[in-house]
Tab-separated table of C-alpha atoms in Angstrom:
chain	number	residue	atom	x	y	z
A	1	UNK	CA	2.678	-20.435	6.314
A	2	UNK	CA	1.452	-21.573	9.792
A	3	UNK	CA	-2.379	-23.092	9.678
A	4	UNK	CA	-3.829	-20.022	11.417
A	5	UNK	CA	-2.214	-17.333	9.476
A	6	UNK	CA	-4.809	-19.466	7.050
A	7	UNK	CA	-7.482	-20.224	8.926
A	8	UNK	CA	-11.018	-19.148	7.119
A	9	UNK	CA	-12.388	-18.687	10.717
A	10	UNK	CA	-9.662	-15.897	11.751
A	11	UNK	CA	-9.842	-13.916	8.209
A	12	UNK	CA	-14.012	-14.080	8.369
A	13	UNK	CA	-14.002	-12.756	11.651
A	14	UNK	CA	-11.125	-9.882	11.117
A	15	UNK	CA	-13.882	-9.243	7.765
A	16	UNK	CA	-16.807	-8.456	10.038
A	17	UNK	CA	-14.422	-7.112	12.781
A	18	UNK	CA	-13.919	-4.293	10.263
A	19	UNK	CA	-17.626	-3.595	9.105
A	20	UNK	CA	-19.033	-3.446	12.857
A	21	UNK	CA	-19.306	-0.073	15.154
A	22	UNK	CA	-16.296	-0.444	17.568
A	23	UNK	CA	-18.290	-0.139	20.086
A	24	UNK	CA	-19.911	-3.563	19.920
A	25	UNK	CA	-16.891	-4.998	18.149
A	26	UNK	CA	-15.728	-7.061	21.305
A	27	UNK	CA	-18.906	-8.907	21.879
A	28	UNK	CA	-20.142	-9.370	18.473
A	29	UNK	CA	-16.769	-11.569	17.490
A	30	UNK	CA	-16.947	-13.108	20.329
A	31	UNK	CA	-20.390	-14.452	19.884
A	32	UNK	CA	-19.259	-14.946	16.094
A	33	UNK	CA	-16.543	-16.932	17.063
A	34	UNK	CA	-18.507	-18.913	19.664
A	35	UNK	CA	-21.410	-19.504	16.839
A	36	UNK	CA	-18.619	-20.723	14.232
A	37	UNK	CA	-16.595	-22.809	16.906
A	38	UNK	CA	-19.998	-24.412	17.549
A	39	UNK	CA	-20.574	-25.274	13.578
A	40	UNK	CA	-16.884	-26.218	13.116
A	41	UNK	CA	-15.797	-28.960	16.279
A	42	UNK	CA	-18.289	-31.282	15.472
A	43	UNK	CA	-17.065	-31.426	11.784
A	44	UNK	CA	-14.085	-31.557	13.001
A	45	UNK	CA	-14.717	-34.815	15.829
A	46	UNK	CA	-16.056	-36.618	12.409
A	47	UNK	CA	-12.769	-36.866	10.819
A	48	UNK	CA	-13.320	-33.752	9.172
A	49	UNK	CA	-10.288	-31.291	7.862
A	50	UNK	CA	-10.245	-28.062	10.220
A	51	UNK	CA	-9.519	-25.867	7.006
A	52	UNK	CA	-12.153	-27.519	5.027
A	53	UNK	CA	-14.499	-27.513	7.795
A	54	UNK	CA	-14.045	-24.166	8.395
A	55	UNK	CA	-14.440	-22.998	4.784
A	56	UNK	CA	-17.761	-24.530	4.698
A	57	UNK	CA	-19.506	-23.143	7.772
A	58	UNK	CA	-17.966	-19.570	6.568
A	59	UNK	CA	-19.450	-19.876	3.684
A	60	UNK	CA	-23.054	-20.406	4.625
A	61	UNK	CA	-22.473	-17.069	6.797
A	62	UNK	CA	-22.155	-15.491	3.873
A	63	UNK	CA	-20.595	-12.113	2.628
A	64	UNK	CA	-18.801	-10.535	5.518
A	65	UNK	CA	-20.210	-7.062	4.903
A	66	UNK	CA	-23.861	-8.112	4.369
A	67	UNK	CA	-23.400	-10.735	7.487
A	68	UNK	CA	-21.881	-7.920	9.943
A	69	UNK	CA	-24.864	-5.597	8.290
A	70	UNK	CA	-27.540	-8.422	9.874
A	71	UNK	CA	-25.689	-8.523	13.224
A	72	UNK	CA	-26.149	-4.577	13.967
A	73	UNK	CA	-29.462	-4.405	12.144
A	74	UNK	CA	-27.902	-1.704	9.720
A	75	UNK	CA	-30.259	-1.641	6.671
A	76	UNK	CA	-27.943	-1.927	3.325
A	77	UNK	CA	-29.525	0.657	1.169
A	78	UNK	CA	-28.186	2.885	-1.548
A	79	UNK	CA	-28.299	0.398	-3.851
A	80	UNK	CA	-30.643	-2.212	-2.331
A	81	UNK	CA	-29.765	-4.996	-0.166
A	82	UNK	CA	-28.869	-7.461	-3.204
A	83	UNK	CA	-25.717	-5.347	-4.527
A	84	UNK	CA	-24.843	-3.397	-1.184
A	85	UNK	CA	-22.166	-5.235	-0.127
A	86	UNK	CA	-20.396	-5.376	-3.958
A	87	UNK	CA	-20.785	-1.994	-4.221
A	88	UNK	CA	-19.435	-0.959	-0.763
A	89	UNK	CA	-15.993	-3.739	-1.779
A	90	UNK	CA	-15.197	-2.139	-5.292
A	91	UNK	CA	-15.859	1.514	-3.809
A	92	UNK	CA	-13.626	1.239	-1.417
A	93	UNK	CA	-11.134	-0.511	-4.009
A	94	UNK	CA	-11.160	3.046	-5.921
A	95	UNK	CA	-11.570	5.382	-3.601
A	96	UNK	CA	-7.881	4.133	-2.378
A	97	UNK	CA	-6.591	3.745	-5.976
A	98	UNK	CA	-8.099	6.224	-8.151
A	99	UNK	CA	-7.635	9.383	-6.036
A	100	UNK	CA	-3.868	8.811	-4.898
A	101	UNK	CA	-3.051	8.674	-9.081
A	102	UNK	CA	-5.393	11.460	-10.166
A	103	UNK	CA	-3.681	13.800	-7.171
A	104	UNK	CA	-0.205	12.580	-7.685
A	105	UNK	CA	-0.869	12.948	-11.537
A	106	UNK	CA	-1.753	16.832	-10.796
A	107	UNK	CA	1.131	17.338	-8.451
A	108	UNK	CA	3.562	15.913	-11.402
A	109	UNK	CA	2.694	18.301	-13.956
A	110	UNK	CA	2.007	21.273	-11.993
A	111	UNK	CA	6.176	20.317	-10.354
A	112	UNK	CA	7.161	19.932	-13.620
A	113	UNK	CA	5.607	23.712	-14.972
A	114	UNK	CA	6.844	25.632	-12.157
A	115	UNK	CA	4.119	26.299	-10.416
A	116	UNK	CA	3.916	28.127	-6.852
A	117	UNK	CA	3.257	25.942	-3.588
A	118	UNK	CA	-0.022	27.675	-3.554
A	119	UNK	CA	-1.005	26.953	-6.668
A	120	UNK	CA	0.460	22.784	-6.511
A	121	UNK	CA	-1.541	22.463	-3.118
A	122	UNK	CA	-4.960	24.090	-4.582
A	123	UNK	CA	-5.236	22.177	-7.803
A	124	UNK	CA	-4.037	18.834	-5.477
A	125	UNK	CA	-7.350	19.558	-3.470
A	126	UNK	CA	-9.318	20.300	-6.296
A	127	UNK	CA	-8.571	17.621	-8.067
A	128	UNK	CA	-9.275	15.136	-4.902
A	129	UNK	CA	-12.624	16.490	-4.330
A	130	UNK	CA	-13.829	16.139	-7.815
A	131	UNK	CA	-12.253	12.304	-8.144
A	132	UNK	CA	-13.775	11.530	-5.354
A	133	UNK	CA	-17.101	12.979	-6.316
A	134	UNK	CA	-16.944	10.904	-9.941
A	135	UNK	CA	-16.008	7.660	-8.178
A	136	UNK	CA	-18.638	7.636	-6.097
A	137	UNK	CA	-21.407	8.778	-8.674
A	138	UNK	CA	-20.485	6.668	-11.809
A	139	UNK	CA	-19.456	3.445	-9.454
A	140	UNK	CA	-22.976	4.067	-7.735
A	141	UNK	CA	-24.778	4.737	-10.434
A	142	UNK	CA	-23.447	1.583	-12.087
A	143	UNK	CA	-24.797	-0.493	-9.432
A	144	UNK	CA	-28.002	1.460	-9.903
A	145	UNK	CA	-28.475	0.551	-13.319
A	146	UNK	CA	-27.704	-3.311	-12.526
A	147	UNK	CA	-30.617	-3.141	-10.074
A	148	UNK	CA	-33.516	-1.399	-12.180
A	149	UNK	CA	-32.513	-3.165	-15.183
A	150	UNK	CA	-32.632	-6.435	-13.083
A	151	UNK	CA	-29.442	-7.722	-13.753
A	152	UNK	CA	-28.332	-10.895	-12.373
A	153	UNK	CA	-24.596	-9.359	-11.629
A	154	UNK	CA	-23.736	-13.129	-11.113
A	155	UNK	CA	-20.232	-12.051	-11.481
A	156	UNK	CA	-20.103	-9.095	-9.123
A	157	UNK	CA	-22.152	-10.732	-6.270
A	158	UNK	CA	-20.340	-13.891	-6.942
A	159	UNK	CA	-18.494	-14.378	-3.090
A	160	UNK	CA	-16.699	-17.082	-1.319
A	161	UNK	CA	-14.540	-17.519	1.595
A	162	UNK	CA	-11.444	-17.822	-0.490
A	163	UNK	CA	-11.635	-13.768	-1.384
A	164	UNK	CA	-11.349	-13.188	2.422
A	165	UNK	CA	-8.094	-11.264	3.068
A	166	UNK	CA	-5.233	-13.136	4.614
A	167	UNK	CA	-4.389	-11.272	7.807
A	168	UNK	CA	-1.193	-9.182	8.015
A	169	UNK	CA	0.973	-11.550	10.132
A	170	UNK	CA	0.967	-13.762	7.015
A	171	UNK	CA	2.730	-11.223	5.176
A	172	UNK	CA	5.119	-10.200	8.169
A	173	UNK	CA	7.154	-12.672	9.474
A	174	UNK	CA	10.587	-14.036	8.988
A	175	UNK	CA	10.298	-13.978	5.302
A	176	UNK	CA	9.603	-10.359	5.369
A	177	UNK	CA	12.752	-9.971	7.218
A	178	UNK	CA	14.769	-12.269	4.920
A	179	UNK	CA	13.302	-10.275	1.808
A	180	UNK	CA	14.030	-6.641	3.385
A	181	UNK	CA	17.805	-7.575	4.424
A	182	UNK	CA	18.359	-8.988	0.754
A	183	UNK	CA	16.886	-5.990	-0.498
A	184	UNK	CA	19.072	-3.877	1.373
A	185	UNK	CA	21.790	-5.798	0.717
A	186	UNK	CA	21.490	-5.568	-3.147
A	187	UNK	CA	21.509	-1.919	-2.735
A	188	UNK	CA	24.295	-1.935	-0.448
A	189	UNK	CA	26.215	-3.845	-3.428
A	190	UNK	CA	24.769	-1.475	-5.893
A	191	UNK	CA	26.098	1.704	-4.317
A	192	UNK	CA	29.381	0.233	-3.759
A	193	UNK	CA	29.845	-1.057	-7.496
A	194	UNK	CA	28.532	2.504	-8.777
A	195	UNK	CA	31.185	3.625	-6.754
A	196	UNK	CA	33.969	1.665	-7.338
A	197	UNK	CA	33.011	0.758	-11.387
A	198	UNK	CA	30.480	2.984	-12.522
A	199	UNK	CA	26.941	2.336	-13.589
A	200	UNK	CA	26.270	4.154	-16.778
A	201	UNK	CA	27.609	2.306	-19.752
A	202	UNK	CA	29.643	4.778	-22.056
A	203	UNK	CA	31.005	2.947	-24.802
A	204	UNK	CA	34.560	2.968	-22.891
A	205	UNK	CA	34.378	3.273	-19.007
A	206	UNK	CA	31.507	3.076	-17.143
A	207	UNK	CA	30.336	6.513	-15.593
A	208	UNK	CA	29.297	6.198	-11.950
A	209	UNK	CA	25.477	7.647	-11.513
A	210	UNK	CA	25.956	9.493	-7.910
A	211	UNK	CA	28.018	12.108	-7.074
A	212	UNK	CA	32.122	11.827	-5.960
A	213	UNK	CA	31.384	13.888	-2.975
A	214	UNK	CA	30.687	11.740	0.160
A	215	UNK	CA	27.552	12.562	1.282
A	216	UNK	CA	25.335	10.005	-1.239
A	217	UNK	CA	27.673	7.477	0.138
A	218	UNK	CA	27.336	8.418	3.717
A	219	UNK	CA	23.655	9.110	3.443
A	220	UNK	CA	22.185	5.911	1.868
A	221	UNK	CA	24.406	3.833	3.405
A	222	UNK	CA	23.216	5.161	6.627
A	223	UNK	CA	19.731	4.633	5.798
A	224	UNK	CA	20.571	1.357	4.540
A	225	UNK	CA	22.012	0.465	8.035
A	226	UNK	CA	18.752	1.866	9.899
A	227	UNK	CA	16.548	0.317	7.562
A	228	UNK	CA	18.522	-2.657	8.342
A	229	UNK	CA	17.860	-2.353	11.988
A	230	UNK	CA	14.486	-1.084	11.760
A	231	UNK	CA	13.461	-4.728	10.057
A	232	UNK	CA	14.863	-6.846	12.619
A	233	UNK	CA	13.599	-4.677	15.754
A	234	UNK	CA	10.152	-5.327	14.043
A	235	UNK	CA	10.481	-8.782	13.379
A	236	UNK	CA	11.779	-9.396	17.334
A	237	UNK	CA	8.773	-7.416	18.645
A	238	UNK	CA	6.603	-9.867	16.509
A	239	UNK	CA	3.779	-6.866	15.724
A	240	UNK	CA	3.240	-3.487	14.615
A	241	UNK	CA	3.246	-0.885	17.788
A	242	UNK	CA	2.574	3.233	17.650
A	243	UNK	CA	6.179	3.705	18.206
A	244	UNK	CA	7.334	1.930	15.354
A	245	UNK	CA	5.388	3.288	13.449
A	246	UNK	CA	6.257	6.699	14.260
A	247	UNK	CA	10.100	5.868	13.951
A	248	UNK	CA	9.253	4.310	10.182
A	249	UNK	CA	8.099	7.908	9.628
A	250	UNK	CA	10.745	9.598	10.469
A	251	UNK	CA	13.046	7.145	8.667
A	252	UNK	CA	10.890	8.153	5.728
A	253	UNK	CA	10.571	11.755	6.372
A	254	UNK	CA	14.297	11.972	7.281
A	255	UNK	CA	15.453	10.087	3.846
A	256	UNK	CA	13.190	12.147	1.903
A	257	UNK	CA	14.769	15.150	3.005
A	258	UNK	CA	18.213	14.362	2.849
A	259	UNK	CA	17.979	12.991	-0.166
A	260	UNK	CA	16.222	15.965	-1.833
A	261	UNK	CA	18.329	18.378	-0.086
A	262	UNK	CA	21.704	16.470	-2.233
A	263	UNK	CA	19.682	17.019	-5.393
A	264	UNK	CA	18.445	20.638	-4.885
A	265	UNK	CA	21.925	21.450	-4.257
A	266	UNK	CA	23.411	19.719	-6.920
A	267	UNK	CA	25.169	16.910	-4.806
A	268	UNK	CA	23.299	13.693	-5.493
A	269	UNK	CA	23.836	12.857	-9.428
A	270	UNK	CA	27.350	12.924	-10.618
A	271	UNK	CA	27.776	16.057	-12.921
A	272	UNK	CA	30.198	14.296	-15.245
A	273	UNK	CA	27.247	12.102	-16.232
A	274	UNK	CA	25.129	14.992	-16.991
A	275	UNK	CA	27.822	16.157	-18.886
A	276	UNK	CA	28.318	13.062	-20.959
A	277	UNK	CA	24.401	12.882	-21.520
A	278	UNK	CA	24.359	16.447	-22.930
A	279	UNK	CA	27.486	16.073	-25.077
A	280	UNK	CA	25.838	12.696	-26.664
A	281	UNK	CA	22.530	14.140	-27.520
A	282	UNK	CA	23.666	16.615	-29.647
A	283	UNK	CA	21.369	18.723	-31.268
A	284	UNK	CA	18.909	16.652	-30.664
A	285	UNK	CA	19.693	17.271	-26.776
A	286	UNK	CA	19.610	21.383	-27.569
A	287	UNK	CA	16.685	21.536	-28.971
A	288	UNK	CA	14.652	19.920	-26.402
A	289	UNK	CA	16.699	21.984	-23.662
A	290	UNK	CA	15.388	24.947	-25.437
A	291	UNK	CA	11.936	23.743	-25.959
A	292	UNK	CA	11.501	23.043	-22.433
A	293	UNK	CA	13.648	25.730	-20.709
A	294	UNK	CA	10.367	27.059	-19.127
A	295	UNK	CA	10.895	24.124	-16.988
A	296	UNK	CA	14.440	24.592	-16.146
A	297	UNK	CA	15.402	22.488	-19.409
A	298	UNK	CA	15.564	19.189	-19.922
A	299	UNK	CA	17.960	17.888	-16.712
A	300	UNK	CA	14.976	20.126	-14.604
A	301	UNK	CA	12.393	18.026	-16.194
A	302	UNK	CA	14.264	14.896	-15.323
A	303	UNK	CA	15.302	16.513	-11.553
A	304	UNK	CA	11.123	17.137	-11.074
A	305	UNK	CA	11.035	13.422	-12.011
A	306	UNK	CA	13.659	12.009	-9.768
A	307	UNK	CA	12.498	13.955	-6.490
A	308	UNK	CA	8.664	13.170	-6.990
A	309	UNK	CA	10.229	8.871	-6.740
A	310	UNK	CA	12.305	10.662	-3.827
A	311	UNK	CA	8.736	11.425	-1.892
A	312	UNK	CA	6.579	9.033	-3.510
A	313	UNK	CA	8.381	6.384	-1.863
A	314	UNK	CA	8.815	6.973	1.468
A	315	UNK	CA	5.408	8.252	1.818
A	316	UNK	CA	3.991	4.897	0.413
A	317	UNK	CA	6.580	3.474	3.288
A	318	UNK	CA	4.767	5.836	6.060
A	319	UNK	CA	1.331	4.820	4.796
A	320	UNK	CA	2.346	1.087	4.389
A	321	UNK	CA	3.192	1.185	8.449
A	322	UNK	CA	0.230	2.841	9.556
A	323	UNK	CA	-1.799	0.580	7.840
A	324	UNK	CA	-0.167	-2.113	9.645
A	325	UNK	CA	-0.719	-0.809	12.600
A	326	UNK	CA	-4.532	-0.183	12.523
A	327	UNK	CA	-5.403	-3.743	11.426
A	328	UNK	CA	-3.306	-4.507	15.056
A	329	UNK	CA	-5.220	-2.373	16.899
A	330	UNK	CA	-8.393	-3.662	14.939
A	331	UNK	CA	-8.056	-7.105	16.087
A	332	UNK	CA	-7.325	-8.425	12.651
A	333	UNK	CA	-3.743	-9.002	13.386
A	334	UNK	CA	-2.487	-10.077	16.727
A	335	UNK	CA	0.987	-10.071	16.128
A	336	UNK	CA	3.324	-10.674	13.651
A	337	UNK	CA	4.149	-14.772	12.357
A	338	UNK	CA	7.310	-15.893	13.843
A	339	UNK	CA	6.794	-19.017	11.430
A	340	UNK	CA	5.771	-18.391	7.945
């Protein structure tokens, strides 16, 4: 990891970069960085470790949030002043957790029962409104209840400059690409010995899991291949543009649906697999067919399953690069680490 994809200085100011008006962005890290430059040479002149030095003139700023709350003369109410800025860090924490699993939760089951587009897409809504309404009243009124109860919350206010975020092009150098090519390559090998051997252990033979028809092996090894290149186009244009972006969509998008389509029509799992899993579970294996043939059976159940992974994925992929990309265009991230 190269010293500034460390540096306390860069990951403070990317911190109050992203809690100031964008507006006033530009000169308030500028004068930031001036004021910390100022703090930090003439530790550094004294024999002083830059990363040490660094760490301690960050720290006496204090909290980013509260710090960039000062600069703009925002007041920090809510809650009061003294919890403001832990409440604002573990809010946002589960507005992007909590949500996302309570919505894909409700999708799940309502896929799973059968029920009409209409119907998936109101309850999804429903359910994100009133998640989002809980998480902010119980996590507030937490924090409410710490302050007129006057709790010390030494825990929860409890900051330093080592819970500063490391900036993206720490994560996204040449060991990204290294991990994503042996990723791809595993699967690669994985496709080609469910192909040639089989996967599923039988007691005799080994029963491949995909299809005999071509078009699993055609499609995910040409996703594999454009994956492949997607990884090192990023890694040789060192950052995170718009257009990339938009082409890891429609990588995603485009895998999604092809891979769906195969399983709607029948053409992605290997039927002779299905057929050994039915003739093994007996009548064990009838009875829940039968219990659950509201759902399409059993294999529906499991097909539900399978194509919920098949869009989960790629749109954590989709989300993943945008996410990238606006800590780029936030300043946070200049490029991506050519050395890491």
């Amino acid at each position: 990891m190269t010293a500034t994809a460390s540096a306390y200085a860069d990951r403070y100011l990317a911190a109050v970069g992203r809690a100031v008006p964008a507006s006033s962005r530009a000169e308030i890290l500028a004068e930031l960085e001036a004021s910390i430059a100022e703090q930090v040479e003439p530790r550094v002149a004294e024999g002083e470790d830059r990363d040490a030095a660094e760490r301690e003139v960050v720290a006496g700023l204090g909290e980013p949030i509260a710090y960039a709350s000062s600069l703009i003369d925002r007041p920090m109410w809510v809650v009061g002043p003294r919890y403001y800025a832990a409440w604002l860090r573990l809010l946002r924490l589960l507005l992007w957790i909590v949500p996302l699993c309570a919505v894909g939760g409700v999708v799940l089951g309502q896929l799973i029962a059968r029920a009409s587009a209409g119907a998936i897409f109101g309850s999804a809504i429903a359910v994100l409104i009133q998640t989002i309404v809980h998480v902010v009243f119980w996590t507030t009124l937490v924090f409410f209840a710490l302050e007129r109860t006057g709790s010390t919350g030494d825990t929860i206010l409890d900051w330093n400059p080592d819970q500063l975020p490391q900036p993206a092009d720490a994560r996204s150098g040449r060991m990204d690409l290294i991990a994503s090519l042996v990723f791809l390559a595993i699967a690669a090998g994985a496709i080609v010995w469910d192909r040639v051997l089989g996967f599923f252990p039988t007691g005799g033979a080994p029963i491949p899991v995909l299809a005999p028809t071509p078009w699993p092996w055609i499609v995910l090894f040409g996703f594999i291949v454009l994956e492949a290149a997607f990884a090192i186009v990023l890694y040789a244009r060192r950052r995170w543009t718009t257009a990339l972006a938009v082409v890891n969509t429609a990588l995603a998008v485009a895998f999604a649906a092809a891979t769906l389509t195969l399983l709607v029509r029948g053409e992605l799992v290997n039927p002779s697999l299905l057929s050994f899993i039915a003739e093994a579970g007996g009548e064990g294996f009838a009875q829940g067919q039968r219990a659950s043939a509201a759902q399409g059976g059993v294999f529906g159940i499991l097909g539900v399953l399978l194509g919920f992974c098949l869009v989960a994925f790629p749109a954590w992929d989709i989300a993943d690069g945008w996410l990238k990309l606006r800590r780029v265009r936030r300043g946070g991230v200049p490029s991506v680490a050519a050395d890491v």
